[in-house]
Coordinates of C-alpha atoms and ligand atoms in Angstrom, one line a residue:
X1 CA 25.4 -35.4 -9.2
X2 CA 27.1 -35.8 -5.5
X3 CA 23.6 -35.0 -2.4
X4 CA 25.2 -31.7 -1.7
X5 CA 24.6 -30.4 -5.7
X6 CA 21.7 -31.8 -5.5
X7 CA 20.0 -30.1 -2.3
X8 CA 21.8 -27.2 -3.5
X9 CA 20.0 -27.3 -7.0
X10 CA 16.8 -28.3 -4.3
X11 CA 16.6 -25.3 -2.6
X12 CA 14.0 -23.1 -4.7
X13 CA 15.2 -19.3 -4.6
X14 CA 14.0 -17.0 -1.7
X15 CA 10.9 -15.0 -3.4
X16 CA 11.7 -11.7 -2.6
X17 CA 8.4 -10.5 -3.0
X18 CA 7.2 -12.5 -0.6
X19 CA 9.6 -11.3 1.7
X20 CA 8.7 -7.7 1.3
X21 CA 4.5 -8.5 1.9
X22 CA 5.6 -9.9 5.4
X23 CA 8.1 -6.9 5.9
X24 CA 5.5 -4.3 5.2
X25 CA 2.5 -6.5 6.8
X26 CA 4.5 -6.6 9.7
X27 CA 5.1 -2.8 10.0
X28 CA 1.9 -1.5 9.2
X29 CA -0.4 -3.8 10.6
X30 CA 1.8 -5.2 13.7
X31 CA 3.3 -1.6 14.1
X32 CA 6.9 -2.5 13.9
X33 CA 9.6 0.0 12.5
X34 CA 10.8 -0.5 9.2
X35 CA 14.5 -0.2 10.2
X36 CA 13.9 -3.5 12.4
X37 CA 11.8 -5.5 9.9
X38 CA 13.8 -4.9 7.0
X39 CA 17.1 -6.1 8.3
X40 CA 15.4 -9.5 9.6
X41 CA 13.5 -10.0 6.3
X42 CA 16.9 -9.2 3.9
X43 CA 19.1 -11.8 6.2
X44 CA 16.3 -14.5 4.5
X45 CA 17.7 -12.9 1.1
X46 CA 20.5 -13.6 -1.5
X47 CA 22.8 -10.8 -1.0
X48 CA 22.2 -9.2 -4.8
X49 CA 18.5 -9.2 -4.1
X50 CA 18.7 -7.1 -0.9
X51 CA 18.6 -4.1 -2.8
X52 CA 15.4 -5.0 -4.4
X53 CA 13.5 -6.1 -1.5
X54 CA 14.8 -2.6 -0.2
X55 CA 13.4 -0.5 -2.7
X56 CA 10.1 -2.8 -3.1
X57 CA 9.4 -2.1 1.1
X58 CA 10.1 1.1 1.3
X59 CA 8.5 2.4 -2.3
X60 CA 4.9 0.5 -0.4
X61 CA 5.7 2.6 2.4
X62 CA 6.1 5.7 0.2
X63 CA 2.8 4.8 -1.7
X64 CA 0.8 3.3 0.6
X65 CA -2.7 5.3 0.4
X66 CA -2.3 5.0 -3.2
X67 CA -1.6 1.8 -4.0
X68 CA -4.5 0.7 -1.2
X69 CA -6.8 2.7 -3.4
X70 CA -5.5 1.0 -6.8
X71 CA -6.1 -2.3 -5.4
X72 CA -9.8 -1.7 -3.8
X73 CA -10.9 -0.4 -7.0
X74 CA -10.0 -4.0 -8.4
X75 CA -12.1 -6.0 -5.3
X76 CA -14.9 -7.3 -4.5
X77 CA -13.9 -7.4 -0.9
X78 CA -10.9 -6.4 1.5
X79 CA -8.7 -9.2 2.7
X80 CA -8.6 -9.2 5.9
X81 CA -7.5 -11.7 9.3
X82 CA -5.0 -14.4 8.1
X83 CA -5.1 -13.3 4.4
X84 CA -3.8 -9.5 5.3
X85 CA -0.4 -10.8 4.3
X86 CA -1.9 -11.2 0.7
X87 CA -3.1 -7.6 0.6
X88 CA 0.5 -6.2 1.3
X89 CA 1.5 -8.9 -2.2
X90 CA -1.2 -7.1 -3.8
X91 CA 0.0 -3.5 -2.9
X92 CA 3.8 -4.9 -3.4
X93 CA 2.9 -6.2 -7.3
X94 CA 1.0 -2.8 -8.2
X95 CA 4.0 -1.0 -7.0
X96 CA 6.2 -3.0 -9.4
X97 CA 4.3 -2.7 -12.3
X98 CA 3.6 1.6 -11.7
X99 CA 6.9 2.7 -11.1
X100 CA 9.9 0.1 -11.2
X101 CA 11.2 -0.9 -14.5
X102 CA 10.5 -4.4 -14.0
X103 CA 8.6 -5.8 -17.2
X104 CA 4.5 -6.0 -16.5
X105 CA 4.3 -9.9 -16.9
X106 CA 8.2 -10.8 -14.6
X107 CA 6.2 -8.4 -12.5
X108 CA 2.8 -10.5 -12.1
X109 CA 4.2 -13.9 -12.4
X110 CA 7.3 -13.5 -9.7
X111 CA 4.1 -11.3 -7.1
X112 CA 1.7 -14.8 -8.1
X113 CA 5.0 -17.3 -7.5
X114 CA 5.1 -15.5 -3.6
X115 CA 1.9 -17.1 -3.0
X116 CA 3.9 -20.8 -3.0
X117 CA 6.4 -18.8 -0.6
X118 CA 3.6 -17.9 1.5
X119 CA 2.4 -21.2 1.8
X120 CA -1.2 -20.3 0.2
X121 CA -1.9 -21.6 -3.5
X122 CA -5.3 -20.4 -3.3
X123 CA -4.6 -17.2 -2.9
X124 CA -2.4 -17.9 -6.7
X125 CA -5.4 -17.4 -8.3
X126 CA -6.7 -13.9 -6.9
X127 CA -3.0 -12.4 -7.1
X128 CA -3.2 -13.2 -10.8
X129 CA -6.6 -11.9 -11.4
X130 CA -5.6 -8.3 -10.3
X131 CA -2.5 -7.8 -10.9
X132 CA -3.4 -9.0 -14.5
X133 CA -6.7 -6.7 -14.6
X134 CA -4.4 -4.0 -12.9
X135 CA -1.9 -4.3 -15.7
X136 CA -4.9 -4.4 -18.6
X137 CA -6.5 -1.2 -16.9
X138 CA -3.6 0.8 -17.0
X139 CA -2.2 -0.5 -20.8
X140 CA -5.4 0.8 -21.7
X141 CA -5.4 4.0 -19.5
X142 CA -8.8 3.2 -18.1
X143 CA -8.1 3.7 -14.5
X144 CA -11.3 5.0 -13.4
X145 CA -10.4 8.8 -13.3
X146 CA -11.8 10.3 -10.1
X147 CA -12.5 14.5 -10.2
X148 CA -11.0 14.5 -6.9
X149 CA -8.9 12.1 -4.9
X150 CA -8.9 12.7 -1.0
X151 CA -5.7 14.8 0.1
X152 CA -4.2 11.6 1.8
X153 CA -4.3 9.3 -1.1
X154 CA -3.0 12.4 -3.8
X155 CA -0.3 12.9 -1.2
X156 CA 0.1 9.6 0.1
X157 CA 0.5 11.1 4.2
X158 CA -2.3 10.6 6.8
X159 CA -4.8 13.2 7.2
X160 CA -3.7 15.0 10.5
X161 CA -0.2 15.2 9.2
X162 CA -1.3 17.2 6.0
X163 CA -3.7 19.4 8.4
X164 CA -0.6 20.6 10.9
X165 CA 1.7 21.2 7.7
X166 CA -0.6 23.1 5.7
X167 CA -1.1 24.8 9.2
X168 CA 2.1 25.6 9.7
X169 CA 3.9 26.3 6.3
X170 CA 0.3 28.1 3.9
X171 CA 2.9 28.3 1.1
X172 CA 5.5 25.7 1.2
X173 CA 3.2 22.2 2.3
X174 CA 2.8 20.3 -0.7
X175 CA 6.7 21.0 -1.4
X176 CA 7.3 19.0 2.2
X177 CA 5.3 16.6 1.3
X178 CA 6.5 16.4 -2.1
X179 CA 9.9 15.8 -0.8
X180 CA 8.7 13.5 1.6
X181 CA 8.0 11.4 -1.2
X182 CA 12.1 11.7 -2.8
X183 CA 14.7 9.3 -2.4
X184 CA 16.8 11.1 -0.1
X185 CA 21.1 11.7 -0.6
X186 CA 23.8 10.3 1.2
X187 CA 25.4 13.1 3.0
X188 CA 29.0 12.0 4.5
X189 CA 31.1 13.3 7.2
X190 CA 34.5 13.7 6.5
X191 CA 36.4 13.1 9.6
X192 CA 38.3 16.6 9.8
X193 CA 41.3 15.3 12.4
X194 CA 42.2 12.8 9.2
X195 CA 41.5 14.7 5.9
X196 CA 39.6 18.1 4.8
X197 CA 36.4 17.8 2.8
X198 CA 38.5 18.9 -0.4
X199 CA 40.8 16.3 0.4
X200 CA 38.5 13.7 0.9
X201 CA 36.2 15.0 -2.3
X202 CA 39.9 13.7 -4.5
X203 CA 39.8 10.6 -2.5
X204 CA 36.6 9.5 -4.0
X205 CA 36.8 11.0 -7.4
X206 CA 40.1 8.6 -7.3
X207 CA 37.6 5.4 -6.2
X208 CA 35.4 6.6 -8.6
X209 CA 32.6 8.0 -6.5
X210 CA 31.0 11.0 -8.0
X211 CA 30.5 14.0 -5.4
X212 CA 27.2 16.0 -6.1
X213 CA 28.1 19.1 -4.0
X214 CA 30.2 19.9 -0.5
X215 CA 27.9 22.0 1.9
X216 CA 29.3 25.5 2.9
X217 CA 28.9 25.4 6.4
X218 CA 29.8 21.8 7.4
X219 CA 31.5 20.6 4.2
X220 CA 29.1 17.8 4.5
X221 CA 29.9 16.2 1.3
X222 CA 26.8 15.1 -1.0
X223 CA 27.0 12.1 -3.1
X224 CA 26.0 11.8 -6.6
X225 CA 24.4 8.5 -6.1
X226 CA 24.4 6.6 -2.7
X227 CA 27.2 3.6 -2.2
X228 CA 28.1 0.9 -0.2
X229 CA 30.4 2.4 2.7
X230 CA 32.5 -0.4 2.3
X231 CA 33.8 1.0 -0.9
X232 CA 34.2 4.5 0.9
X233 CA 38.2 5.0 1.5
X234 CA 39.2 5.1 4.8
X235 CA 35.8 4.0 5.9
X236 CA 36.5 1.2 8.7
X237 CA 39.7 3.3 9.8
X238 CA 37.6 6.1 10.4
X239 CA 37.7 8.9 7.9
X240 CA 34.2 9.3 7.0
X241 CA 30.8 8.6 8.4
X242 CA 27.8 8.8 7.1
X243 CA 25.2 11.9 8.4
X244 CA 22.9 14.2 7.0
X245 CA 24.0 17.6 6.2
X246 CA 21.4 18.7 8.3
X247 CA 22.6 17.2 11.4
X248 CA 26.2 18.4 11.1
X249 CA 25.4 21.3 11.9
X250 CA 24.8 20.5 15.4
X251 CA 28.5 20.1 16.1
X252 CA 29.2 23.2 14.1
X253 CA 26.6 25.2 16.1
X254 CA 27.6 24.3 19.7
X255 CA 31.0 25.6 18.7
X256 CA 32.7 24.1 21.8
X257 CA 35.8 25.3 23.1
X258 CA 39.0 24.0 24.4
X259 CA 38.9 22.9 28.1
X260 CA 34.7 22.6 27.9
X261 CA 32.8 20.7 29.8
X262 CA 30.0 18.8 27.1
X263 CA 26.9 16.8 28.0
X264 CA 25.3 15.4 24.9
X265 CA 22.1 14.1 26.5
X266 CA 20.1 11.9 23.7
X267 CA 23.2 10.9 22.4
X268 CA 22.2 7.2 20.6
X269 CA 23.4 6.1 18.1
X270 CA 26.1 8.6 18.4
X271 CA 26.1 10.4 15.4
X272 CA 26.2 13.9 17.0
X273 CA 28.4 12.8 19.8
X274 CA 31.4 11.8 17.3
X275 CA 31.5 14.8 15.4
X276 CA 31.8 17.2 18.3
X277 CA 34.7 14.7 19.1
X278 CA 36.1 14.6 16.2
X279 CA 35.6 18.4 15.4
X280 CA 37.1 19.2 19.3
X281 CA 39.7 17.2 20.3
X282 CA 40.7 19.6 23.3
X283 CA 37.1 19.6 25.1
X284 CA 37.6 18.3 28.8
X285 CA 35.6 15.6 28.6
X286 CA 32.2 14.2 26.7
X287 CA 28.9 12.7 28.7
X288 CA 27.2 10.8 26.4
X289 CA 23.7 9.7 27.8
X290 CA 20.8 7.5 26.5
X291 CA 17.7 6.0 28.1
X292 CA 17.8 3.5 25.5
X293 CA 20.7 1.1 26.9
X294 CA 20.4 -1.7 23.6
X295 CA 20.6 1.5 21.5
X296 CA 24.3 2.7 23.6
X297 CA 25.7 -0.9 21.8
X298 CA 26.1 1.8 18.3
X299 CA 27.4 4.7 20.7
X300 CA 30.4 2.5 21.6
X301 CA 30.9 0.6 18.1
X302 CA 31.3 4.4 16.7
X303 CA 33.5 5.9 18.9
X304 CA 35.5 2.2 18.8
X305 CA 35.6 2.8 14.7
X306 CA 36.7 6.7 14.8
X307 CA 39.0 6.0 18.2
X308 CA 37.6 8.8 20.1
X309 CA 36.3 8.8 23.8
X310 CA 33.4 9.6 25.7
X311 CA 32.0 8.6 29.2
X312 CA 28.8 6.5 27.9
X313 CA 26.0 6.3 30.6
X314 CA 22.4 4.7 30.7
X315 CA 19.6 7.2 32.0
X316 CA 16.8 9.1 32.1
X317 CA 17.2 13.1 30.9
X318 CA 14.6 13.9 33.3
X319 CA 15.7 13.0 36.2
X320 CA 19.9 13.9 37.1
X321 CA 19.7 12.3 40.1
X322 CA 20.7 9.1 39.0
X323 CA 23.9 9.7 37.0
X324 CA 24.8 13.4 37.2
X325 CA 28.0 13.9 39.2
X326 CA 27.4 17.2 40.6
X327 CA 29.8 19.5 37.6
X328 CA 27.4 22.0 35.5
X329 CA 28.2 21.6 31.7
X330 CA 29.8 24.4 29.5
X331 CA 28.4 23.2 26.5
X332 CA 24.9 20.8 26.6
X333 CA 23.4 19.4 22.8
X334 CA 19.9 18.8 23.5
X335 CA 19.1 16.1 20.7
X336 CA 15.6 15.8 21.7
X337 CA 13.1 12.3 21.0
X338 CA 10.4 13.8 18.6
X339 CA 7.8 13.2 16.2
X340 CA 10.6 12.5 13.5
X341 CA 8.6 14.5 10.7
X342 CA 11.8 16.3 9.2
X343 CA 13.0 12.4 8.0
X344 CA 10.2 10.8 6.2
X345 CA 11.8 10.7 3.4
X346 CA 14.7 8.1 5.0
X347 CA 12.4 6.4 7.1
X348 CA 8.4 6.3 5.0
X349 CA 7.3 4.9 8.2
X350 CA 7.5 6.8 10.5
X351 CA 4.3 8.3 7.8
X352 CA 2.2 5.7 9.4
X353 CA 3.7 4.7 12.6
X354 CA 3.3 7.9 14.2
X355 CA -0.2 9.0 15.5
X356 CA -1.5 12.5 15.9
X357 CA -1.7 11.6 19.7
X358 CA 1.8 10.9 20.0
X359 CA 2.8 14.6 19.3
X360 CA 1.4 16.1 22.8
X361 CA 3.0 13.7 25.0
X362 CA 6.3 14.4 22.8
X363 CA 6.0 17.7 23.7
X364 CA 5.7 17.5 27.2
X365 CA 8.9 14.9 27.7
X366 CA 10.9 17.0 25.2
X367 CA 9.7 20.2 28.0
X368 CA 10.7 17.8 30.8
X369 CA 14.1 17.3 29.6
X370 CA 14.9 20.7 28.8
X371 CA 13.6 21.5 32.3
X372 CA 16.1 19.3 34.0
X373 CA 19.5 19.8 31.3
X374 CA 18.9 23.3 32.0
X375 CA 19.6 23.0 35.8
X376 CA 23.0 21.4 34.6
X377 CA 24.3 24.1 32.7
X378 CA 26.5 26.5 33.8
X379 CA 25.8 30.6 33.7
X380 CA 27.4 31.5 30.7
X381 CA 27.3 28.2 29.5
X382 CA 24.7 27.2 26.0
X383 CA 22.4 24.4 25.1
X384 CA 21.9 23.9 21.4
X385 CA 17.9 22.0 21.1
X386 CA 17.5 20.2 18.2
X387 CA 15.0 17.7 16.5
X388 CA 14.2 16.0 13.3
X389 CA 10.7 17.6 13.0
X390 CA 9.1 20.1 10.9
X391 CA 6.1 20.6 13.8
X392 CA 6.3 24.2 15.2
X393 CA 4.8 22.5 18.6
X394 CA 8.1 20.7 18.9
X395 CA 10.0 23.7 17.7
X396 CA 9.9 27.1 17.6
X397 CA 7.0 26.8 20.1
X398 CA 8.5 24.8 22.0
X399 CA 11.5 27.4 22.9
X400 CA 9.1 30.1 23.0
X401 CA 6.8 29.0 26.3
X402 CA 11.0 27.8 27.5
X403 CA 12.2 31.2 27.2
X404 CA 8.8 32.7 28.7
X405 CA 9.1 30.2 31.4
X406 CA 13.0 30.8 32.0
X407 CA 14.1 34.7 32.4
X408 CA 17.6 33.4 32.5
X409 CA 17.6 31.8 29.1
X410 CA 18.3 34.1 25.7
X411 CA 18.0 33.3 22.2
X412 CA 21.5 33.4 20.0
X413 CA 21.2 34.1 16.3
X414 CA 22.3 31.2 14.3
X415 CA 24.6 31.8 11.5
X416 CA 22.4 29.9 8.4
X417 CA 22.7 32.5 6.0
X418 CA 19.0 32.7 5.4
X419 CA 17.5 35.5 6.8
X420 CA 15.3 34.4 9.6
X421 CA 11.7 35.2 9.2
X422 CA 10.0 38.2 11.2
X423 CA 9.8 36.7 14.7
X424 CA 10.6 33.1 13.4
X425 CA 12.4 31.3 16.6
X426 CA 15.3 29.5 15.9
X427 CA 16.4 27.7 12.5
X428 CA 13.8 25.6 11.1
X429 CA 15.2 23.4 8.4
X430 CA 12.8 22.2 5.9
X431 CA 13.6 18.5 4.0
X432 CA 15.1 18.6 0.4
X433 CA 15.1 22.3 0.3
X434 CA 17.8 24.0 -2.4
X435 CA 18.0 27.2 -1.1
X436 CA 21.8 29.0 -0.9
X437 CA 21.5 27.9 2.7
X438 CA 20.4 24.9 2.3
X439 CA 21.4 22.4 0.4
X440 CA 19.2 19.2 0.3
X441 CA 18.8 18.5 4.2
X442 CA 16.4 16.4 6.0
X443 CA 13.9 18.5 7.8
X444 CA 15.7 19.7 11.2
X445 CA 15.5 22.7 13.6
X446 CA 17.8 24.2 15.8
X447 CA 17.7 26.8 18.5
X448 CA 20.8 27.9 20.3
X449 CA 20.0 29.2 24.1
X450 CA 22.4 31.2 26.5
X451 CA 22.0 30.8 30.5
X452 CA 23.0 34.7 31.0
X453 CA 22.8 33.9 35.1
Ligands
SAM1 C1 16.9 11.9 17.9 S1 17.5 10.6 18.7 C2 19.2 11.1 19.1 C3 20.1 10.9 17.9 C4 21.6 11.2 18.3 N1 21.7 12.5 18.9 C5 22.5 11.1 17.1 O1 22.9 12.2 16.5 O2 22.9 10.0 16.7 C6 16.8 10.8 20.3 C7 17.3 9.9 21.4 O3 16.7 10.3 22.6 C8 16.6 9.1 23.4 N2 15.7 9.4 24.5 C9 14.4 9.4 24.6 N3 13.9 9.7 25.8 C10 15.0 10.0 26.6 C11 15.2 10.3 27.9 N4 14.1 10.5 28.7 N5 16.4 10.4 28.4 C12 17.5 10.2 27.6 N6 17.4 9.9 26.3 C13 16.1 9.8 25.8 C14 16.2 8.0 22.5 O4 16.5 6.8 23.0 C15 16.9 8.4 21.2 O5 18.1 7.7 21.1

């Protein structure tokens, strides 16, 4: 055997679920977003177990309350200071063994072997003791049966967040949450300068990627099952992206014309940006702004990939001052920073990361921006406000106080086929919805304003 075999054969495997206990520790109890953790926690990983340590992290994140409550039932105690990293191996093993079809005892023994990856053998002998009880318990279907659970652990959301949806939608909340809860699709983007949807749809059925369905107002195309985009043709030369249905509609809606003026004003990472580009090659120009400068890096790597152009700028959408050039806008897509409510299902997170608190102060920057893109527009001109929330305060009441506030500002209709409810403001897309309008979305909502003056 020459050293190198043998450090090779030295190296023990990476435990994987070891590396989704610190991932979700790290998240919920250090309050760090999943889409940063994850990354950092699957370079550590052999690249055929990335998958798994995906779908272990964010099925904790999905099940949290419930999974909590499994594992108390099973204590004497809560773990708790240095040992919290244990809890999240707990909750990560009782996920396993309830809904992934990994067998009960690979299950246990690979959630006990984390504890040697965690550098805590004591902690070996705990793990085994209730996962192994866990996994008795349910064989035997002796789960102690409560009559009723609290809302938050039958629903797995926080409290407040079930409160302001059953608030806001009497008849349709435990559907929201219920699709909160789904794996969601992978919508793409077919870049219409290079190939129509149809076109592209016999692209992939020749690669062997099944299309679900192709959505009738953006020919989004759905995916049967989602895929690696580096097997997506065309993908690095810049056919096809990868967006929600729901969010190509933005580009759809501001219907730009040729010669327009366009400020897209929360532009990172660009997603909205590209399409109008792509879907108006003849627009003047493009002002792509961000206060978030690290998150510009994405803005410039995706209008690198699809070759298109844009004049990228750092700043603050409250205050012009600092970067506005003096020309009004014909066009303005008003991608406001919000709760992020409409996208649970891609990011569980944002479940527990988000505070009831956070919502008012939302509210009041997402007002403050409007405030100051408004002054930028031109009479005659539009500004299309959008979000990825399902809260009415960040929506539909939002533009309601904007349009009492602002005489000079008049609601369009939006074309969205479904009829808009009696006095409903704007078009308030709800996630995983199948209705002839809507097609399996993430939760979104749009409002379309005219400056008459
Ligand atoms: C919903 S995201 C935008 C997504 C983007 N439109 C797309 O389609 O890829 C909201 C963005 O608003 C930015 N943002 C937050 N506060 C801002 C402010 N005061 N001025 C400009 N951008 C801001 C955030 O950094 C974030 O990138």
């Amino acid at each position: 055997m020459t050293t190198n075999t043998a450090q090779i054969n030295k190296q023990k495997p990476i435990n994987i679920r070891a590396l989704a206990a610190k991932c979700c520790y790290s998240v919920i109890d250090k309050g760090r977003s999943l889409n940063d953790e994850l990354p950092k926690q699957q370079s550590k990983a052999d690249v055929k177990d990335k998958g798994l340590l995906q779908e272990v992290c964010y099925g904790v994140l999905r099940y949290l309350p419930e999974l909590e409550h499994d594992v108390r039932a099973l204590m004497q105690k809560p773990l708790t200071g240095k040992q919290r990293v244990f809890h999240f191996l707990l909750l990560v093993g009782v996920y396993q063994i309830k809904y992934m079809r990994i067998p009960d005892h690979a299950a246990v023994s690979e959630t006990v072997a984390a504890t040697g990856a965690l550098k805590n053998r004591q902690m070996k002998a705990l793990i085994n003791g209730v996962l192994r009880n866990f996994v008795r318990i349910s064989e035997n279907n002796t789960l102690k049966k409560q009559e009723t659970l609290p809302a938050s652990i039958e629903y797995n959301h926080p409290s407040w967040f079930i409160k302001k949806i059953q608030h806001a939608y009497p008849t349709k909340w435990q559907q929201i949450l219920a699709a909160n809860q789904q794996k969601p699709p992978m919508w793409l983007r077919v870049n219409q300068q290079h190939h129509s949807s149809t076109e592209y749809q016999n692209l992939l059925t020749t690669a062997e990627i099944d299309v679900n369905t192709i959505e009738p107002f953006s020919h989004a195309i759905e995916l049967t099952r989602p895929t690696d985009v580096t097997k997506l043709p065309g993908f690095d030369q810049g056919w096809v992206s990868v967006q929600d249905a729901a969010a190509q509609q933005a580009a759809r809606l501001l219907d730009c014309q040729g010669g327009d003026v366009v400020l897209d004003c929360c532009a990172a990472p660009g997603g909205k940006t590209c399409h109008i580009l792509e879907k108006n090659p003849d627009i003047a120009s493009m002002t792509a702004i961000d206060v978030e400068e690290s998150r510009l890096v994405r803005v410039e790597e995706n209008l690198a990939r699809l070759g298109l152009k844009a004049k990228v700028i750092a700043a603050d959408a409250t205050n012009s001052k600092t970067w506005w050039d003096g020309q009004q806008f014909d066009r303005i897509l008003l991608d406001a920073p919000c709760s992020g409510t409409g996208v649970i299902r891609r990011h569980p997170d944002i479940k527990w990361l988000r505070k009831a608190s956070d919502i008012d102060a939302l509210v009041t920057l997402q007002q403050q921006i409007l405030k100051e893109t408004w002054s930028l527009l031109k009479p005659g001109g539009t500004l299309l406000y959008a979000t990825c929330s399902v809260l009415p305060q960040e929506n539909s009441e939002q533009i309601k106080q904007f349009i009492k506030n602002n005489t000079n500002a008049q609601l369009l209709t939006i074309d969205c086929k479904e009829k808009p409810e009696k006095e409903f403001i704007g078009w308030q897309i709800l996630p995983g919805e199948k209705t002839p309008g809507e097609k399996n979305m993430d939760g979104f909502y749009y409002a379309k304003l005219l400056k008459t003056k």
